[in-house]
Tab-separated table of C-alpha atoms in Angstrom:
chain	number	residue	atom	x	y	z
A	1	MET	CA	87.294	197.203	82.265
A	2	LYS	CA	85.716	200.606	82.182
A	3	LYS	CA	87.358	203.152	79.971
A	4	LYS	CA	88.773	206.146	81.738
A	5	LYS	CA	87.107	209.404	80.829
A	6	LYS	CA	89.353	211.742	78.914
A	7	PHE	CA	90.103	215.113	80.399
A	8	GLY	CA	88.992	217.280	77.481
A	9	PHE	CA	90.092	220.749	76.472
A	10	GLY	CA	86.771	222.228	77.631
A	11	GLN	CA	87.212	220.784	81.116
A	12	MET	CA	90.739	222.184	81.272
A	13	ILE	CA	89.403	225.645	80.428
A	14	MET	CA	86.705	225.350	83.111
A	15	CYS	CA	89.255	224.249	85.717
A	16	ALA	CA	91.502	227.163	84.781
A	17	ILE	CA	88.592	229.611	85.150
A	18	VAL	CA	87.600	228.140	88.536
A	19	LEU	CA	91.233	228.248	89.703
A	20	PHE	CA	91.476	231.875	88.610
A	21	PHE	CA	88.418	232.848	90.675
A	22	VAL	CA	89.698	230.830	93.660
A	23	ILE	CA	92.955	232.783	93.553
A	24	ILE	CA	91.065	236.086	93.319
A	25	CYS	CA	88.960	235.140	96.359
A	26	LEU	CA	91.864	233.819	98.441
A	27	TYR	CA	94.408	236.537	97.715
A	28	PRO	CA	92.866	239.291	99.932
A	29	PHE	CA	92.547	236.957	102.906
A	30	LEU	CA	96.062	235.537	102.502
A	31	ASN	CA	97.391	239.076	102.171
A	32	VAL	CA	95.686	240.112	105.428
A	33	VAL	CA	97.087	237.084	107.267
A	34	ALA	CA	100.570	237.680	105.836
A	35	TYR	CA	100.519	241.320	106.968
A	36	SER	CA	99.474	240.300	110.474
A	37	LEU	CA	102.327	237.786	110.752
A	38	SER	CA	105.077	239.915	109.203
A	39	ASP	CA	107.724	242.122	110.742
A	40	SER	CA	106.914	245.836	110.845
A	41	THR	CA	110.004	246.648	108.766
A	42	ALA	CA	108.840	244.333	105.984
A	43	VAL	CA	105.359	245.864	106.102
A	44	MET	CA	106.753	249.398	105.824
A	45	SER	CA	108.990	248.476	102.896
A	46	GLY	CA	106.092	246.825	101.013
A	47	LYS	CA	107.703	243.384	100.780
A	48	VAL	CA	104.637	241.461	102.024
A	49	SER	CA	102.248	239.833	99.535
A	50	ILE	CA	100.694	236.476	100.438
A	51	PHE	CA	103.527	235.026	102.505
A	52	PRO	CA	104.733	236.424	105.849
A	53	VAL	CA	108.158	238.086	105.888
A	54	ASN	CA	110.206	237.707	109.084
A	55	PHE	CA	107.450	235.711	110.811
A	56	GLN	CA	106.351	237.116	114.184
A	57	LEU	CA	103.288	237.044	116.461
A	58	ASP	CA	103.793	240.341	118.277
A	59	ALA	CA	100.600	241.895	116.888
A	60	TYR	CA	98.452	238.989	118.124
A	61	LYS	CA	100.173	239.024	121.506
A	62	GLN	CA	99.467	242.713	122.007
A	63	ILE	CA	95.828	242.400	120.940
A	64	LEU	CA	95.127	239.338	123.077
A	65	LYS	CA	96.615	241.075	126.118
A	66	GLN	CA	93.735	243.547	126.038
A	67	ALA	CA	90.981	242.527	128.464
A	68	GLN	CA	88.421	244.454	126.415
A	69	ILE	CA	88.973	242.144	123.456
A	70	TRP	CA	88.091	239.069	125.543
A	71	ILE	CA	84.996	240.779	126.990
A	72	SER	CA	83.814	241.749	123.510
A	73	MET	CA	84.453	238.232	122.268
A	74	GLN	CA	82.241	236.840	125.043
A	75	VAL	CA	79.496	239.295	124.075
A	76	SER	CA	79.716	238.278	120.398
A	77	ILE	CA	79.605	234.582	121.273
A	78	ILE	CA	76.542	235.066	123.493
A	79	VAL	CA	74.777	237.146	120.833
A	80	THR	CA	75.633	234.698	118.044
A	81	LEU	CA	74.556	231.568	119.922
A	82	SER	CA	71.350	233.025	121.372
A	83	GLY	CA	70.441	234.822	118.149
A	84	THR	CA	70.991	231.713	116.048
A	85	LEU	CA	68.899	229.519	118.352
A	86	ILE	CA	66.063	232.048	118.589
A	87	GLY	CA	66.169	232.720	114.859
A	88	LEU	CA	66.064	229.015	114.015
A	89	ALA	CA	63.190	228.384	116.444
A	90	LEU	CA	61.091	231.227	115.009
A	91	THR	CA	61.925	230.367	111.402
A	92	VAL	CA	61.201	226.640	111.769
A	93	CYS	CA	57.868	227.211	113.537
A	94	ALA	CA	56.701	229.922	111.122
A	95	ALA	CA	57.856	228.025	108.040
A	96	TYR	CA	56.171	224.789	109.133
A	97	ALA	CA	52.881	226.483	110.005
A	98	LEU	CA	52.739	228.473	106.762
A	99	SER	CA	53.721	225.466	104.650
A	100	LYS	CA	50.452	223.733	105.578
A	101	GLU	CA	47.909	224.070	102.788
A	102	ASP	CA	44.917	223.813	105.151
A	103	LEU	CA	45.942	226.766	107.339
A	104	LYS	CA	43.307	229.500	107.130
A	105	GLY	CA	44.656	232.930	106.225
A	106	ARG	CA	47.981	231.438	105.153
A	107	SER	CA	48.330	233.718	102.122
A	108	VAL	CA	47.506	236.851	104.097
A	109	ILE	CA	50.000	236.069	106.868
A	110	THR	CA	52.684	235.180	104.338
A	111	GLY	CA	51.977	238.439	102.504
A	112	PHE	CA	52.494	240.458	105.691
A	113	ILE	CA	55.798	238.685	106.305
A	114	LEU	CA	56.985	239.222	102.728
A	115	PHE	CA	55.974	242.889	102.941
A	116	THR	CA	58.661	243.462	105.588
A	117	MET	CA	61.257	242.115	103.166
A	118	TYR	CA	60.725	245.035	100.780
A	119	PHE	CA	59.538	247.830	103.067
A	120	GLY	CA	60.869	248.825	106.491
A	121	GLY	CA	60.369	251.660	108.925
A	122	GLY	CA	63.984	252.784	108.756
A	123	ILE	CA	66.682	253.360	111.333
A	124	ILE	CA	64.989	256.046	113.437
A	125	PRO	CA	61.608	254.269	113.904
A	126	THR	CA	63.419	251.021	114.682
A	127	PHE	CA	65.599	252.797	117.221
A	128	MET	CA	62.502	254.338	118.839
A	129	VAL	CA	60.831	250.915	119.062
A	130	VAL	CA	63.917	249.327	120.640
A	131	LYS	CA	64.198	252.162	123.151
A	132	GLY	CA	60.463	252.135	123.863
A	133	LEU	CA	60.589	248.424	124.659
A	134	GLY	CA	63.362	249.004	127.179
A	135	LEU	CA	65.953	247.109	125.151
A	136	TYR	CA	68.355	250.012	124.662
A	137	ASP	CA	71.905	249.332	125.894
A	138	SER	CA	71.185	245.652	126.489
A	139	ILE	CA	72.371	242.444	124.856
A	140	ALA	CA	68.767	241.727	123.848
A	141	SER	CA	68.853	244.737	121.509
A	142	LEU	CA	71.460	242.894	119.440
A	143	VAL	CA	69.312	239.765	119.134
A	144	ILE	CA	65.571	240.495	119.129
A	145	PRO	CA	65.242	243.170	116.375
A	146	SER	CA	66.795	240.819	113.802
A	147	ALA	CA	65.585	237.538	115.280
A	148	MET	CA	63.898	236.332	112.079
A	149	ASN	CA	65.097	236.799	108.520
A	150	VAL	CA	62.401	236.705	105.826
A	151	PHE	CA	64.737	235.266	103.198
A	152	ASN	CA	65.642	232.366	105.497
A	153	PHE	CA	61.938	231.864	106.199
A	154	ILE	CA	61.173	231.558	102.466
A	155	ILE	CA	63.964	229.015	101.953
A	156	MET	CA	62.808	226.869	104.855
A	157	ARG	CA	59.118	227.057	103.968
A	158	THR	CA	59.904	225.920	100.417
A	159	PHE	CA	61.880	222.989	101.794
A	160	PHE	CA	59.033	221.989	104.133
A	161	LYS	CA	56.580	222.066	101.218
A	162	ASN	CA	58.676	219.444	99.404
A	163	ILE	CA	58.455	216.961	102.268
A	164	PRO	CA	55.999	214.221	101.197
A	165	ALA	CA	52.551	214.843	102.659
A	166	GLU	CA	52.107	211.080	103.122
A	167	LEU	CA	54.545	211.103	106.018
A	168	LYS	CA	52.597	213.777	107.869
A	169	GLU	CA	49.236	212.181	107.099
A	170	ALA	CA	50.405	208.781	108.359
A	171	ALA	CA	51.638	210.313	111.615
A	172	PHE	CA	48.395	212.311	111.984
A	173	ILE	CA	46.319	209.140	111.556
A	174	ASP	CA	48.403	207.518	114.311
A	175	GLY	CA	47.367	210.341	116.629
A	176	ALA	CA	50.419	212.612	116.410
A	177	THR	CA	49.896	216.323	116.988
A	178	ASP	CA	51.333	219.042	114.764
A	179	MET	CA	54.091	219.739	117.278
A	180	LYS	CA	55.030	216.060	117.454
A	181	ILE	CA	55.052	215.813	113.638
A	182	LEU	CA	57.317	218.845	113.497
A	183	VAL	CA	59.752	217.522	116.107
A	184	LYS	CA	59.751	213.832	115.195
A	185	ILE	CA	59.397	213.913	111.405
A	186	VAL	CA	59.917	217.324	109.810
A	187	VAL	CA	62.980	218.473	111.765
A	188	PRO	CA	65.010	215.231	111.335
A	189	LEU	CA	64.319	215.283	107.588
A	190	SER	CA	65.261	218.965	107.394
A	191	LEU	CA	68.650	218.928	109.099
A	192	PRO	CA	70.498	220.075	105.939
A	193	ILE	CA	68.378	223.206	105.502
A	194	ILE	CA	68.336	223.881	109.263
A	195	ALA	CA	72.138	223.714	109.380
A	196	THR	CA	72.422	225.991	106.361
A	197	VAL	CA	69.985	228.579	107.704
A	198	GLY	CA	71.642	228.327	111.112
A	199	LEU	CA	74.982	229.206	109.529
A	200	TYR	CA	73.370	232.174	107.768
A	201	TYR	CA	72.077	233.438	111.109
A	202	ALA	CA	75.402	232.821	112.856
A	203	VAL	CA	77.421	234.674	110.221
A	204	ALA	CA	74.969	237.592	110.232
A	205	TYR	CA	75.058	237.946	114.035
A	206	TRP	CA	78.807	237.499	114.248
A	207	ASN	CA	79.543	240.114	111.571
A	208	ASP	CA	76.951	242.638	112.735
A	209	TYR	CA	78.394	245.794	114.215
A	210	PHE	CA	75.785	248.361	113.159
A	211	SER	CA	73.217	247.183	115.735
A	212	ALA	CA	75.783	247.516	118.510
A	213	LEU	CA	76.747	250.939	117.173
A	214	LEU	CA	73.108	252.073	117.402
A	215	TYR	CA	71.890	250.427	120.593
A	216	ILE	CA	74.905	249.842	122.855
A	217	GLN	CA	76.386	252.621	124.961
A	218	THR	CA	78.245	250.753	127.703
A	219	PRO	CA	81.793	249.771	126.552
A	220	GLU	CA	81.574	246.481	128.478
A	221	LYS	CA	78.713	245.427	126.170
A	222	PHE	CA	80.483	246.194	122.893
A	223	SER	CA	80.486	243.315	120.411
A	224	LEU	CA	83.769	242.127	118.910
A	225	GLN	CA	82.998	243.772	115.583
A	226	LEU	CA	82.284	247.129	117.214
A	227	ARG	CA	85.467	246.783	119.259
A	228	LEU	CA	87.358	246.058	116.052
A	229	ARG	CA	85.912	249.192	114.469
A	230	GLN	CA	86.967	251.178	117.510
A	231	ILE	CA	90.497	249.799	117.265
A	232	LEU	CA	90.739	250.501	113.539
A	233	PHE	CA	89.569	254.109	113.767
A	234	ALA	CA	90.718	255.220	117.213
A	235	ASP	CA	94.052	256.064	118.841
A	236	GLN	CA	94.218	252.629	120.462
A	237	LEU	CA	96.505	251.507	117.650
A	238	ASN	CA	99.208	253.904	118.783
A	239	ASN	CA	98.892	252.701	122.381
A	240	LEU	CA	99.110	249.079	121.307
A	241	GLY	CA	101.933	249.752	118.891
A	242	ASN	CA	104.144	251.158	121.629
A	243	ALA	CA	103.642	248.123	123.888
A	244	VAL	CA	106.621	246.116	125.088
A	245	SER	CA	106.742	242.777	123.312
A	246	ASP	CA	109.703	241.280	125.169
A	247	ASP	CA	111.832	241.844	128.245
A	248	SER	CA	114.778	243.394	126.429
A	249	ALA	CA	113.358	246.133	124.230
A	250	ALA	CA	110.228	247.924	123.171
A	251	VAL	CA	109.242	246.991	119.668
A	252	LYS	CA	106.889	249.334	117.892
A	253	ILE	CA	104.267	247.417	115.951
A	254	MET	CA	102.870	249.050	112.849
A	255	PRO	CA	99.173	250.061	113.097
A	256	GLU	CA	98.629	248.326	109.753
A	257	THR	CA	99.869	245.035	111.223
A	258	LEU	CA	97.552	245.414	114.229
A	259	LYS	CA	94.610	246.112	111.933
A	260	MET	CA	95.248	242.955	109.937
A	261	ALA	CA	95.644	240.891	113.119
A	262	CYS	CA	92.288	242.182	114.399
A	263	ILE	CA	90.579	241.321	111.116
A	264	THR	CA	92.095	237.825	111.130
A	265	LEU	CA	90.979	237.154	114.710
A	266	THR	CA	87.376	238.138	113.999
A	267	THR	CA	87.263	236.059	110.804
A	268	LEU	CA	88.768	232.836	112.158
A	269	PRO	CA	85.736	231.520	114.135
A	270	ILE	CA	83.491	231.434	111.054
A	271	ILE	CA	86.245	229.841	108.964
A	272	ILE	CA	86.689	227.141	111.612
A	273	ILE	CA	82.947	226.421	111.898
A	274	TYR	CA	82.190	226.400	108.173
A	275	PRO	CA	83.858	223.037	107.278
A	276	TRP	CA	81.802	221.260	109.953
A	277	LEU	CA	78.526	222.433	108.369
A	278	GLN	CA	79.580	222.244	104.734
A	279	LYS	CA	78.315	218.682	104.314
A	280	TYR	CA	74.776	219.858	105.131
A	281	PHE	CA	74.749	222.433	102.341
A	282	VAL	CA	73.725	219.868	99.767
A	283	LYS	CA	70.031	219.175	100.064
A	284	GLY	CA	69.410	215.879	101.836
A	285	THR	CA	67.921	213.193	99.659
A	286	MET	CA	64.537	211.774	100.584
A	287	VAL	CA	64.517	208.861	98.151
A	288	GLY	CA	62.940	205.878	99.848
A	289	ALA	CA	61.285	207.924	102.598
A	290	VAL	CA	57.864	206.930	101.240
A	291	LYS	CA	57.278	203.341	100.239
A	292	GLY	CA	54.749	201.982	97.856
């Protein structure tokens, strides 16, 4: 029988340190959720920490009654899905092409791409370009200007370089084109990195409000994050707080509770999606992909 490994003092210390950092990371989020689910009286008296006091859903009910919230959510979903797909397509194609050693001018092209990582035109030139292209006040202005991230490109190109060249050479000898090699061989072997980069793009698009603040003027095209900012800093909180929550009486909801409910609603989609993609975060093994 195999001897069981002893749980040493050093491992106990490491577990305690990890647990400490987990608590530090979780506390703010649990506090926000607890505030959003607590009674206004408990919030005012400062009794709420990480557990709801006098559990209620009035804040969520009032927020979800607003048609503007649902419109903004649709805009954010469209921007996130389209931006992620476009970003992945551009990143995969660029990374695959520039990972090929025999590509002429590869270093120069890569240098130009890396240059944009350290130096940019700034807000005003970017705004002028977006407006000059006719993208101002359109959903495309939230997607196209940030369609490709250089950091994600570097990660994916490095991954593609580590794919055994023998696989590509064998497919090329069999008459496969570069596009077929990319689709049939490279992409299936790169699902872990594609899923990871895709999540990076999705989180960036979902959390972005500054682009909408710069380029969007029509309220019907506001993203969820921009709508959240408007709710947090405008008088809408007072209007929502005075809403009737039941048939018998008008219950005034604290603005602080409404703020926390808004933050929770905008955070939930990413939290729900993350566990489904977590398994792809570990780099996929390629042991046995090449025989001989």
